[in-house]
PDB file of C-alpha atoms in Angstrom:
ATOM      1  CA  UNK T 131       0.000   0.000   0.000  1.00  0.00           C
ATOM      2  CA  UNK T 132       2.728   2.476   0.912  1.00  0.00           C
ATOM      3  CA  UNK T 133       4.573   1.619  -2.312  1.00  0.00           C
ATOM      4  CA  UNK T 134       1.579   2.652  -4.415  1.00  0.00           C
ATOM      5  CA  UNK T 135       1.317   5.966  -2.567  1.00  0.00           C
ATOM      6  CA  UNK T 136       5.047   6.592  -2.948  1.00  0.00           C
ATOM      7  CA  UNK T 137       4.903   5.894  -6.673  1.00  0.00           C
ATOM      8  CA  UNK T 138       1.877   8.170  -7.092  1.00  0.00           C
ATOM      9  CA  UNK T 139       3.687  10.952  -5.211  1.00  0.00           C
ATOM     10  CA  UNK T 140       6.804  10.493  -7.342  1.00  0.00           C
ATOM     11  CA  UNK T 141       4.765  10.718 -10.548  1.00  0.00           C
ATOM     12  CA  UNK T 142       3.222  13.902  -9.174  1.00  0.00           C
ATOM     13  CA  UNK T 143       6.684  15.266  -8.294  1.00  0.00           C
ATOM     14  CA  UNK T 144       7.956  14.582 -11.822  1.00  0.00           C
ATOM     15  CA  UNK T 145       4.972  16.331 -13.360  1.00  0.00           C
ATOM     16  CA  UNK T 146       5.219  19.358 -11.083  1.00  0.00           C
ATOM     17  CA  UNK T 147       8.987  19.594 -11.538  1.00  0.00           C
ATOM     18  CA  UNK T 148       8.540  19.755 -15.310  1.00  0.00           C
ATOM     19  CA  UNK T 149       5.885  22.432 -14.919  1.00  0.00           C
ATOM     20  CA  UNK T 150       7.415  24.600 -12.189  1.00  0.00           C
ATOM     21  CA  UNK T 151      11.011  23.432 -11.577  1.00  0.00           C
ATOM     22  CA  UNK T 152      10.219  23.129  -7.881  1.00  0.00           C
ATOM     23  CA  UNK T 153       9.636  20.290  -5.433  1.00  0.00           C
ATOM     24  CA  UNK T 154       7.279  20.921  -2.548  1.00  0.00           C
ATOM     25  CA  UNK T 155       8.330  20.278   1.039  1.00  0.00           C
ATOM     26  CA  UNK T 156       5.038  18.547   1.839  1.00  0.00           C
ATOM     27  CA  UNK T 157       5.657  15.893  -0.797  1.00  0.00           C
ATOM     28  CA  UNK T 158       9.151  15.198   0.537  1.00  0.00           C
ATOM     29  CA  UNK T 159       7.807  14.940   4.085  1.00  0.00           C
ATOM     30  CA  UNK T 160       5.065  12.560   2.959  1.00  0.00           C
ATOM     31  CA  UNK T 161       7.600  10.372   1.137  1.00  0.00           C
ATOM     32  CA  UNK T 162       9.854  10.251   4.205  1.00  0.00           C
ATOM     33  CA  UNK T 163       6.937   9.335   6.476  1.00  0.00           C
ATOM     34  CA  UNK T 164       5.764   6.649   4.057  1.00  0.00           C
ATOM     35  CA  UNK T 165       9.302   5.259   3.987  1.00  0.00           C
ATOM     36  CA  UNK T 166       9.367   5.054   7.784  1.00  0.00           C
ATOM     37  CA  UNK T 167       5.879   3.533   7.850  1.00  0.00           C
ATOM     38  CA  UNK T 168       7.048   0.823   5.478  1.00  0.00           C
ATOM     39  CA  UNK T 169       9.760  -0.163   7.947  1.00  0.00           C
ATOM     40  CA  UNK T 170       7.813  -0.082  11.218  1.00  0.00           C
ATOM     41  CA  UNK T 171       8.183  -3.843  11.636  1.00  0.00           C
ATOM     42  CA  UNK T 172      11.932  -3.481  12.097  1.00  0.00           C
ATOM     43  CA  UNK T 173      13.264  -0.620  14.242  1.00  0.00           C
ATOM     44  CA  UNK T 174      16.811  -1.621  13.291  1.00  0.00           C
ATOM     45  CA  UNK T 175      16.056  -0.980   9.620  1.00  0.00           C
ATOM     46  CA  UNK T 176      14.604   2.429  10.476  1.00  0.00           C
ATOM     47  CA  UNK T 177      17.786   3.406  12.312  1.00  0.00           C
ATOM     48  CA  UNK T 178      19.998   2.141   9.499  1.00  0.00           C
ATOM     49  CA  UNK T 179      18.025   4.012   6.859  1.00  0.00           C
ATOM     50  CA  UNK T 180      18.031   7.213   8.940  1.00  0.00           C
ATOM     51  CA  UNK T 181      21.820   6.974   9.278  1.00  0.00           C
ATOM     52  CA  UNK T 182      22.172   6.384   5.527  1.00  0.00           C
ATOM     53  CA  UNK T 183      19.850   9.334   4.825  1.00  0.00           C
ATOM     54  CA  UNK T 184      21.842  11.579   7.190  1.00  0.00           C
ATOM     55  CA  UNK T 185      25.112  10.692   5.445  1.00  0.00           C
ATOM     56  CA  UNK T 186      23.477  11.298   2.077  1.00  0.00           C
ATOM     57  CA  UNK T 187      22.192  14.668   3.301  1.00  0.00           C
ATOM     58  CA  UNK T 188      25.698  15.720   4.303  1.00  0.00           C
ATOM     59  CA  UNK T 189      27.158  14.684   0.955  1.00  0.00           C
ATOM     60  CA  UNK T 190      24.381  16.316  -1.034  1.00  0.00           C
ATOM     61  CA  UNK T 191      24.611  19.496   1.040  1.00  0.00           C
ATOM     62  CA  UNK T 192      28.230  19.910  -0.061  1.00  0.00           C
ATOM     63  CA  UNK T 193      27.182  19.419  -3.684  1.00  0.00           C
ATOM     64  CA  UNK T 194      24.301  21.870  -3.180  1.00  0.00           C
ATOM     65  CA  UNK T 195      26.669  24.489  -1.727  1.00  0.00           C
ATOM     66  CA  UNK T 196      28.731  24.288  -4.906  1.00  0.00           C
ATOM     67  CA  UNK T 197      25.621  24.968  -6.995  1.00  0.00           C
ATOM     68  CA  UNK T 198      25.657  21.573  -8.690  1.00  0.00           C
ATOM     69  CA  UNK T 199      22.221  20.417  -7.486  1.00  0.00           C
ATOM     70  CA  UNK T 200      19.046  22.157  -6.417  1.00  0.00           C
ATOM     71  CA  UNK T 201      17.661  22.216  -2.903  1.00  0.00           C
ATOM     72  CA  UNK T 202      14.469  20.440  -3.936  1.00  0.00           C
ATOM     73  CA  UNK T 203      16.496  17.630  -5.454  1.00  0.00           C
ATOM     74  CA  UNK T 204      18.424  17.250  -2.196  1.00  0.00           C
ATOM     75  CA  UNK T 205      15.186  17.119  -0.204  1.00  0.00           C
ATOM     76  CA  UNK T 206      13.653  14.553  -2.523  1.00  0.00           C
ATOM     77  CA  UNK T 207      16.677  12.240  -2.551  1.00  0.00           C
ATOM     78  CA  UNK T 208      17.007  12.338   1.235  1.00  0.00           C
ATOM     79  CA  UNK T 209      13.262  11.789   1.710  1.00  0.00           C
ATOM     80  CA  UNK T 210      13.432   8.699  -0.479  1.00  0.00           C
ATOM     81  CA  UNK T 211      16.547   7.457   1.320  1.00  0.00           C
ATOM     82  CA  UNK T 212      14.730   7.551   4.657  1.00  0.00           C
ATOM     83  CA  UNK T 213      12.715   4.495   3.682  1.00  0.00           C
ATOM     84  CA  UNK T 214      15.482   2.481   2.064  1.00  0.00           C
ATOM     85  CA  UNK T 215      18.246   0.193   3.275  1.00  0.00           C
ATOM     86  CA  UNK T 216      21.799   1.114   2.281  1.00  0.00           C
ATOM     87  CA  UNK T 217      21.635  -1.087  -0.827  1.00  0.00           C
ATOM     88  CA  UNK T 218      18.411   0.666  -1.783  1.00  0.00           C
ATOM     89  CA  UNK T 219      20.068   4.085  -1.428  1.00  0.00           C
ATOM     90  CA  UNK T 220      22.900   2.960  -3.697  1.00  0.00           C
ATOM     91  CA  UNK T 221      20.373   1.639  -6.211  1.00  0.00           C
ATOM     92  CA  UNK T 222      18.387   4.893  -6.000  1.00  0.00           C
ATOM     93  CA  UNK T 223      21.489   6.966  -6.712  1.00  0.00           C
ATOM     94  CA  UNK T 224      22.613   4.688  -9.551  1.00  0.00           C
ATOM     95  CA  UNK T 225      19.282   4.628 -11.368  1.00  0.00           C
ATOM     96  CA  UNK T 226      18.814   8.362 -10.769  1.00  0.00           C
ATOM     97  CA  UNK T 227      22.222   9.059 -12.314  1.00  0.00           C
ATOM     98  CA  UNK T 228      21.372   6.917 -15.346  1.00  0.00           C
ATOM     99  CA  UNK T 229      17.979   8.585 -15.756  1.00  0.00           C
ATOM    100  CA  UNK T 230      19.632  11.982 -15.307  1.00  0.00           C
ATOM    101  CA  UNK T 231      22.065  11.129 -18.094  1.00  0.00           C
ATOM    102  CA  UNK T 232      19.159  10.265 -20.351  1.00  0.00           C
ATOM    103  CA  UNK T 233      17.451  13.511 -19.389  1.00  0.00           C
ATOM    104  CA  UNK T 234      20.624  15.445 -20.187  1.00  0.00           C
ATOM    105  CA  UNK T 235      20.928  13.781 -23.608  1.00  0.00           C
ATOM    106  CA  UNK T 236      17.308  14.671 -24.335  1.00  0.00           C
ATOM    107  CA  UNK T 237      18.037  18.227 -23.252  1.00  0.00           C
ATOM    108  CA  UNK T 238      21.039  18.386 -25.588  1.00  0.00           C
ATOM    109  CA  UNK T 239      19.000  16.974 -28.477  1.00  0.00           C
ATOM    110  CA  UNK T 240      16.529  19.809 -27.997  1.00  0.00           C
ATOM    111  CA  UNK T 241      19.214  22.146 -29.344  1.00  0.00           C
ATOM    112  CA  UNK T 242      18.796  20.500 -32.736  1.00  0.00           C
ATOM    113  CA  UNK T 243      15.050  21.111 -32.845  1.00  0.00           C
ATOM    114  CA  UNK T 244      13.549  24.226 -34.423  1.00  0.00           C
ATOM    115  CA  UNK T 245      12.407  27.074 -32.248  1.00  0.00           C
ATOM    116  CA  UNK T 246       8.723  26.578 -31.540  1.00  0.00           C
ATOM    117  CA  UNK T 247       5.982  29.056 -32.061  1.00  0.00           C
ATOM    118  CA  UNK T 248       3.677  29.772 -29.202  1.00  0.00           C
ATOM    119  CA  UNK T 249       1.256  26.940 -28.655  1.00  0.00           C
ATOM    120  CA  UNK T 250      -2.222  28.319 -29.320  1.00  0.00           C
ATOM    121  CA  UNK T 251      -5.126  27.598 -27.016  1.00  0.00           C
ATOM    122  CA  UNK T 252      -6.388  24.084 -27.553  1.00  0.00           C
ATOM    123  CA  UNK T 253      -2.958  22.718 -28.493  1.00  0.00           C
ATOM    124  CA  UNK T 254      -2.058  19.236 -27.353  1.00  0.00           C
ATOM    125  CA  UNK T 255      -0.232  18.786 -24.072  1.00  0.00           C
ATOM    126  CA  UNK T 256       2.807  17.482 -25.939  1.00  0.00           C
ATOM    127  CA  UNK T 257       2.998  20.605 -28.089  1.00  0.00           C
ATOM    128  CA  UNK T 258       2.583  22.921 -25.101  1.00  0.00           C
ATOM    129  CA  UNK T 259       5.246  21.088 -23.085  1.00  0.00           C
ATOM    130  CA  UNK T 260       7.601  21.123 -26.083  1.00  0.00           C
ATOM    131  CA  UNK T 261       7.120  24.864 -26.586  1.00  0.00           C
ATOM    132  CA  UNK T 262       7.688  25.636 -22.923  1.00  0.00           C
ATOM    133  CA  UNK T 263      10.696  23.323 -22.545  1.00  0.00           C
ATOM    134  CA  UNK T 264      12.317  24.655 -25.709  1.00  0.00           C
ATOM    135  CA  UNK T 265      11.768  28.205 -24.466  1.00  0.00           C
ATOM    136  CA  UNK T 266      13.324  27.275 -21.094  1.00  0.00           C
ATOM    137  CA  UNK T 267      16.212  25.591 -22.874  1.00  0.00           C
ATOM    138  CA  UNK T 268      16.938  28.726 -24.888  1.00  0.00           C
ATOM    139  CA  UNK T 269      17.072  30.663 -21.614  1.00  0.00           C
ATOM    140  CA  UNK T 270      19.382  28.040 -20.066  1.00  0.00           C
ATOM    141  CA  UNK T 271      16.922  26.946 -17.394  1.00  0.00           C
ATOM    142  CA  UNK T 272      17.990  23.993 -15.234  1.00  0.00           C
ATOM    143  CA  UNK T 273      17.011  20.430 -16.017  1.00  0.00           C
ATOM    144  CA  UNK T 274      13.935  19.127 -14.190  1.00  0.00           C
ATOM    145  CA  UNK T 275      16.128  16.660 -12.292  1.00  0.00           C
ATOM    146  CA  UNK T 276      13.173  15.718 -10.107  1.00  0.00           C
ATOM    147  CA  UNK T 277      12.088  13.608 -13.084  1.00  0.00           C
ATOM    148  CA  UNK T 278      15.314  11.584 -12.922  1.00  0.00           C
ATOM    149  CA  UNK T 279      14.999  11.251  -9.141  1.00  0.00           C
ATOM    150  CA  UNK T 280      11.398  10.095  -9.528  1.00  0.00           C
ATOM    151  CA  UNK T 281      12.537   7.474 -12.059  1.00  0.00           C
ATOM    152  CA  UNK T 282      15.207   6.265  -9.652  1.00  0.00           C
ATOM    153  CA  UNK T 283      12.733   6.228  -6.782  1.00  0.00           C
ATOM    154  CA  UNK T 284      10.084   4.323  -8.699  1.00  0.00           C
ATOM    155  CA  UNK T 285      12.625   1.764  -9.923  1.00  0.00           C
ATOM    156  CA  UNK T 286      13.962   1.282  -6.395  1.00  0.00           C
ATOM    157  CA  UNK T 287      10.497   1.013  -4.862  1.00  0.00           C
ATOM    158  CA  UNK T 288       9.381  -1.523  -7.457  1.00  0.00           C
ATOM    159  CA  UNK T 289      12.486  -3.611  -6.863  1.00  0.00           C
ATOM    160  CA  UNK T 290      12.090  -3.150  -3.081  1.00  0.00           C
ATOM    161  CA  UNK T 291      15.507  -1.531  -2.798  1.00  0.00           C
ATOM    162  CA  UNK T 292      17.407  -4.808  -3.009  1.00  0.00           C
TER     163      UNK T 292
END
């Protein structure tokens, strides 16, 4: 049950990150609480995952201070790590990095596409998203890395972090 809620929240995060380039605190808190709830049967696992999440927070904070990752991305990764064993955290980071690489390639390929015209009212969602993303790309907006984190989180949740 908690896995379904986590996946739904991650899909929501990915959608909102594409639209607004922000990740809400409430979603991160809900994901962390769901992660803890999924481990209530074993207090030892909760402690281990909290330690792993704390270490991850420290590492990501250093990366954040250097401007290499956004604060919302840090919050989301740490919130997901709260509910995972150490192997799950490693899997989360690995799949997120791979998905982020794919996202970056897609972002680079957008440079080859023609500049879009404004999407008129009634345009398809795909056309509107393309027009907005291309416009953001031309203005050197950051990647919606929450999408890559959501992919990593969903993969890890579906494989139970092992």
